[in-house]
Short mmCIF file of C-alpha atoms in Angstrom, two decimals:
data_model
loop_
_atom_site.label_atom_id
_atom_site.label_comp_id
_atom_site.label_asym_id
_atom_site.label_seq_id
_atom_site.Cartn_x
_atom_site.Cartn_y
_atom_site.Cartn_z
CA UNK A 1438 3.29 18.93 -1.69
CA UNK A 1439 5.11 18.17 1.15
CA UNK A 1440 4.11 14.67 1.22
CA UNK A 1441 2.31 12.19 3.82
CA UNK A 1442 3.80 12.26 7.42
CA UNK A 1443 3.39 9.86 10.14
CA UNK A 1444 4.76 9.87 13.45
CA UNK A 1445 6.46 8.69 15.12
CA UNK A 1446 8.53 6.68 12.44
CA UNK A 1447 9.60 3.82 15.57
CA UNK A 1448 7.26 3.07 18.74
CA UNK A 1449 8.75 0.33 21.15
CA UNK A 1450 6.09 -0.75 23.31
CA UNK A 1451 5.28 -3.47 26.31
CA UNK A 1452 2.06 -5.73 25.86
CA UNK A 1453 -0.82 -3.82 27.50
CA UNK A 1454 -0.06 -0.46 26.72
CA UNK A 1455 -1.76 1.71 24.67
CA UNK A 1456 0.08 3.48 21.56
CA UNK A 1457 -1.40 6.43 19.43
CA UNK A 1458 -0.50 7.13 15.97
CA UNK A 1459 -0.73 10.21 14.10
CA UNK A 1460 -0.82 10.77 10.27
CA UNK A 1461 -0.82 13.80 8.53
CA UNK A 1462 -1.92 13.73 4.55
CA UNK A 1463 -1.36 16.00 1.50
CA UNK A 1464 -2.95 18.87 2.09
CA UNK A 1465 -6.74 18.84 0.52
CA UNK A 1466 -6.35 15.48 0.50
CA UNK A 1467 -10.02 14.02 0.94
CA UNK A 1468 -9.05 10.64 1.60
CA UNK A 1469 -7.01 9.34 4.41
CA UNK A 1470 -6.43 5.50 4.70
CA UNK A 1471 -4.46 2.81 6.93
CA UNK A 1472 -2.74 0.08 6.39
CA UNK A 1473 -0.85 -2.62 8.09
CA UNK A 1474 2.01 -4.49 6.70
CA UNK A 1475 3.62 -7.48 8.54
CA UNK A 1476 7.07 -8.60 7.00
CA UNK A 1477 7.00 -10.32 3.69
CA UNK A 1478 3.54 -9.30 3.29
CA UNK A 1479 1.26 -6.87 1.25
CA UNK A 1480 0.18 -3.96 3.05
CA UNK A 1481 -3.55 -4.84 4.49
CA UNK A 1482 -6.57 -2.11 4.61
CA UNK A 1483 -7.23 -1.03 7.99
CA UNK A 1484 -10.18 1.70 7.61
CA UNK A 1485 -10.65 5.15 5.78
CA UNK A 1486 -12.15 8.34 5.82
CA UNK A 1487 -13.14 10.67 3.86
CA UNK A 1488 -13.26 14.27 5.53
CA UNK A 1489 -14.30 13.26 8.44
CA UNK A 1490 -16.57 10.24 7.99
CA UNK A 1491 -15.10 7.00 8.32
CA UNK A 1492 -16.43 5.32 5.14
CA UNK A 1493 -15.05 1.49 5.82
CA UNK A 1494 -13.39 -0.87 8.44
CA UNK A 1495 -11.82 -4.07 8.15
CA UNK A 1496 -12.84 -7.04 9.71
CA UNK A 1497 -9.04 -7.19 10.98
CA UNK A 1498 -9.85 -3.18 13.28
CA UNK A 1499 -10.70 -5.41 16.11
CA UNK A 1500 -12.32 -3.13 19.01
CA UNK A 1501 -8.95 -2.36 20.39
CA UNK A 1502 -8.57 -0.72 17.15
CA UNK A 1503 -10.12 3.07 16.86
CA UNK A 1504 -8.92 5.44 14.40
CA UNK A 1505 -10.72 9.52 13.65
CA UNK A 1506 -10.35 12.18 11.38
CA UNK A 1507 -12.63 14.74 14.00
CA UNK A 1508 -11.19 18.17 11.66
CA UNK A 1509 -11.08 15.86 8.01
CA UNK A 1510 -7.20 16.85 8.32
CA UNK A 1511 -4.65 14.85 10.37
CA UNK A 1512 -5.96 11.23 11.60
CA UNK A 1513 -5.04 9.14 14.96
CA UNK A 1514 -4.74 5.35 14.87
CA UNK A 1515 -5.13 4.12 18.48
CA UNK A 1516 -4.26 0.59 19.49
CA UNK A 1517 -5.78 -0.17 23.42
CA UNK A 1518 -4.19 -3.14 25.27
CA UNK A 1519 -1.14 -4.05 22.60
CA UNK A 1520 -0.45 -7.51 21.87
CA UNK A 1521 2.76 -9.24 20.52
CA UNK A 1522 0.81 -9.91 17.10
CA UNK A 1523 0.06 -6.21 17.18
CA UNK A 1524 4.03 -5.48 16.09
CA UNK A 1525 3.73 -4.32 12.59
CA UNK A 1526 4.50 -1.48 9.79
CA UNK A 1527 1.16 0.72 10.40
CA UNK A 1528 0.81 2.36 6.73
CA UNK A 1529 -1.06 5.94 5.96
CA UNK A 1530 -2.08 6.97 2.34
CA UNK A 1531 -3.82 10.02 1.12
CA UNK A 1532 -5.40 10.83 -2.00
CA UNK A 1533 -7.87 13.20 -3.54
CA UNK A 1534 -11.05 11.95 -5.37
CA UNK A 1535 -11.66 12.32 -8.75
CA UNK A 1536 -14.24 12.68 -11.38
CA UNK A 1537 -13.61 9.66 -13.01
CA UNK A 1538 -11.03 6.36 -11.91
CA UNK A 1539 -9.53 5.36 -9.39
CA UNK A 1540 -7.59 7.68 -6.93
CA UNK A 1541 -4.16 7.72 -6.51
CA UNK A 1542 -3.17 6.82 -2.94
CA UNK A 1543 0.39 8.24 -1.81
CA UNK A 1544 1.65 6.43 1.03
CA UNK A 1545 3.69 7.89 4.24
CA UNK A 1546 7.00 6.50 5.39
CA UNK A 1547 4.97 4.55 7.88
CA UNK A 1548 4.74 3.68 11.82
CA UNK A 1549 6.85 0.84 12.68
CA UNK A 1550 5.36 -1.15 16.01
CA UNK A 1551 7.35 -3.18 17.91
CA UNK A 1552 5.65 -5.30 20.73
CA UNK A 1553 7.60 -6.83 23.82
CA UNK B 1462 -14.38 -10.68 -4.33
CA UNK B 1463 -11.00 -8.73 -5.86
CA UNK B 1464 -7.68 -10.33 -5.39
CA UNK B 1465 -4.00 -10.52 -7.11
CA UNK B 1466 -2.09 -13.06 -6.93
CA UNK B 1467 1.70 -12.00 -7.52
CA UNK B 1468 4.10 -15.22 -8.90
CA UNK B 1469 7.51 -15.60 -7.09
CA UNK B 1470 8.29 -14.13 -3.61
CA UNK B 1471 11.57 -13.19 -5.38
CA UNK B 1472 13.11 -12.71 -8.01
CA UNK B 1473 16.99 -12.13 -9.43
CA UNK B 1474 17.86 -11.05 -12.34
CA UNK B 1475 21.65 -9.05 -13.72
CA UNK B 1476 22.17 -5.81 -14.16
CA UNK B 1477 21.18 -5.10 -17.73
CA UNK B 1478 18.80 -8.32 -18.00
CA UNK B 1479 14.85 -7.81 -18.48
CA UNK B 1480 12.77 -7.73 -15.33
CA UNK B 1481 9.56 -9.55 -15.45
CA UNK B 1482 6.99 -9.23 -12.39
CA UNK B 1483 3.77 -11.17 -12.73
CA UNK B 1484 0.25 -10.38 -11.33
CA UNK B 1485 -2.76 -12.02 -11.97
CA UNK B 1486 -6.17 -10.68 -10.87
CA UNK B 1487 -9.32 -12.05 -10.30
CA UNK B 1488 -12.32 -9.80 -10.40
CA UNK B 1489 -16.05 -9.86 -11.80
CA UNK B 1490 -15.85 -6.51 -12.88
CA UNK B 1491 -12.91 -4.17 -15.07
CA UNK B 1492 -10.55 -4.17 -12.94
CA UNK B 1493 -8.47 -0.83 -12.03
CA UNK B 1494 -4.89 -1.96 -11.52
CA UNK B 1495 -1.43 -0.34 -9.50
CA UNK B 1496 1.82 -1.45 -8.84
CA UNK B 1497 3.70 -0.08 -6.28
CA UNK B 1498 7.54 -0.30 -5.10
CA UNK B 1499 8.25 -0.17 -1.71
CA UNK B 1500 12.36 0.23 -0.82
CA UNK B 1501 13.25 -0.25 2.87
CA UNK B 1502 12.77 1.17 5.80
CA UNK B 1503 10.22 3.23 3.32
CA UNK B 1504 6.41 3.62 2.22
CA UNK B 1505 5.02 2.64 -1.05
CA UNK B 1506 5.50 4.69 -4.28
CA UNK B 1507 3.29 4.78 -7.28
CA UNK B 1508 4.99 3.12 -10.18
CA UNK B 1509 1.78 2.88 -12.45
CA UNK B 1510 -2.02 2.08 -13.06
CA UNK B 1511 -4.41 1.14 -15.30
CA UNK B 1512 -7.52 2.64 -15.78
CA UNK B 1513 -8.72 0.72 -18.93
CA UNK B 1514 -7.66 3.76 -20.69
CA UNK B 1515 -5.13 2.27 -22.82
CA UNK B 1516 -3.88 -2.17 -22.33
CA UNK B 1517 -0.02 -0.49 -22.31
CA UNK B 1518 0.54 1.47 -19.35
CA UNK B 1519 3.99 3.51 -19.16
CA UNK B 1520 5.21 4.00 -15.61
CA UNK B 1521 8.39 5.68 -13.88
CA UNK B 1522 11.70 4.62 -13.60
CA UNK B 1523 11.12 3.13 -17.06
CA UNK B 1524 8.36 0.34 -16.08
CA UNK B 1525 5.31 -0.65 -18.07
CA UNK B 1526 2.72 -3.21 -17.18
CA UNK B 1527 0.26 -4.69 -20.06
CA UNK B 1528 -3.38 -5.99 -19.07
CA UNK B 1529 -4.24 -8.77 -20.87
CA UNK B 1530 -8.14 -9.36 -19.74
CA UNK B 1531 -7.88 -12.95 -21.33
CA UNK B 1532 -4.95 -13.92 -19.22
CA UNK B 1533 -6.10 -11.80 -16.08
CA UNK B 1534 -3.10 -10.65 -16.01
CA UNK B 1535 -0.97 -7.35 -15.04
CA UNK B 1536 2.69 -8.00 -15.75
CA UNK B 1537 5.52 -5.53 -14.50
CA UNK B 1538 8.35 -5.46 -17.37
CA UNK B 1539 11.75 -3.46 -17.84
CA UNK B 1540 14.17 -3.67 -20.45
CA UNK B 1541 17.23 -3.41 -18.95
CA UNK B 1542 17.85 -3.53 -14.89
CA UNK B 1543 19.45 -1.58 -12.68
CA UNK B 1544 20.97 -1.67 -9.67
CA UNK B 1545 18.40 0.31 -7.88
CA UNK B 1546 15.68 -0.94 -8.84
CA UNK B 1547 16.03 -4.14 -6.11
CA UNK B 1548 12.93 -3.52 -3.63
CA UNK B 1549 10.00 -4.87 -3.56
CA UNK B 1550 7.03 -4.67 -5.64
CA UNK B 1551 3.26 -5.07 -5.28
CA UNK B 1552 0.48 -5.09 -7.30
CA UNK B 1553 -2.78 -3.87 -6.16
CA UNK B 1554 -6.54 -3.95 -7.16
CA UNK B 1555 -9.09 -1.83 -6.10
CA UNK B 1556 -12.93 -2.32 -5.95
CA UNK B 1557 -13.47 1.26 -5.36
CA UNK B 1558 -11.38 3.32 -1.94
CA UNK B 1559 -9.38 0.65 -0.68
CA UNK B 1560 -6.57 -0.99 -2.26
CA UNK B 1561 -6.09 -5.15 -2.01
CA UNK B 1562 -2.51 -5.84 -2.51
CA UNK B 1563 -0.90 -9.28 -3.39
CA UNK B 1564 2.04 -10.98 -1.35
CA UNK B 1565 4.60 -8.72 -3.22
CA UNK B 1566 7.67 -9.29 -5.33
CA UNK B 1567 11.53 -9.20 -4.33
CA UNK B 1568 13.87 -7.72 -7.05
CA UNK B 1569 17.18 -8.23 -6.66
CA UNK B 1570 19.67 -7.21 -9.11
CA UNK B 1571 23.41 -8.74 -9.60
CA UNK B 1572 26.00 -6.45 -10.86
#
């Protein structure tokens, strides 16, 4: 396993623009998931997918919020019109479901946002 | 609804001195339980879970976390400390998909 990616790893942006993310998971890796993690907080749930069906979204995915899976591989997170309280750690996890239990979720290094 | 409540933003302990990280849960149902370790600049790592398939779960790094259902708790202990273990630690709860982490834990360790 070569482990979750995510790029890019920094992304310095002015208010108004648009940013794309992109997250790669373990390959055959079902499950893709975001987070976002502001500092001194827990990491909060964003949306998943499995394949290619987004399964949940969080009240916080406002509609300048979109995120797809279209091949149930990689996955884009896509912020329209940034704001300052946008600037976070955006989080990916993977994981493969299982018979029985929870999954285990293995995180990426993570997408930090900065805001100006 | 699931939550976990994590006691003390941060913590300090000495090199060689037990850790204790607490987590309480609240949840209607068995819980399934993680905690995690995040060090900076980095993503989260699995330290353990439990699945209800044993109260005394053994993680890495020589961490193990008891659920007590009567306390609703999920306690992160080591024996001794070591300098790398200072990051910080969450515990997490999961109703099913998504994880619900608490606030998190600092550990910092004095030589």
């Amino acid at each position: 396993d070569t482990g979750v990616s995510q790029d890019p790893r920094h992304k310095i942006t002015k208010r108004g623009q648009n940013v794309t993310f992109r997250c790669d998971p373990i390959s055959e890796h079902n499950r893709l998931y975001w987070y976002r993690q502001t500092l001194g907080q827990g990491p909060e749930f964003l949306t998943y997918f499995q394949n290619e069906a987004q399964l949940e979204k969080s009240r916080l995915l406002s509609d300048r919020f979109s995120a797809e899976r279209p091949k149930g591989s990689f996955s884009t997170l896509e912020i329209q019109r940034t704001e300052q309280g946008d600037s976070a750690m955006y989080l990916c996890a993977s994981s493969r479901t299982s018979g029985g239990g929870p999954d285990t979720q293995y995180f990426g290094p993570g997408t930090r946002l900065t805001v100006l | 609804a699931q939550s976990v409540t994590q006691l003390g933003s941060h913590v300090s302990v000495s090199e060689g001195a037990l850790v204790l990280l607490r987590c309480n849960y609240s949840s209607s149902v068995p819980p399934y339980l993680f905690w995690y370790v995040q060090y900076p600049n980095q993503g989260l790592q699995l330290l353990l879970k439990y699945t209800s398939a044993a109260t005394l779960v053994k993680g890495i790094n020589g961490f193990e976390a008891e659920f007590k259902k009567s306390e609703t708790s999920f306690h992160l202990t080591k024996p001794s400390a070591h300098m790398s273990d200072a990051a910080e630690y969450f515990c997490a709860v999961t109703p099913g998909g998504k994880l619900i982490f608490g606030q998190g834990t600092e550990l910092s360790v004095k030589p």
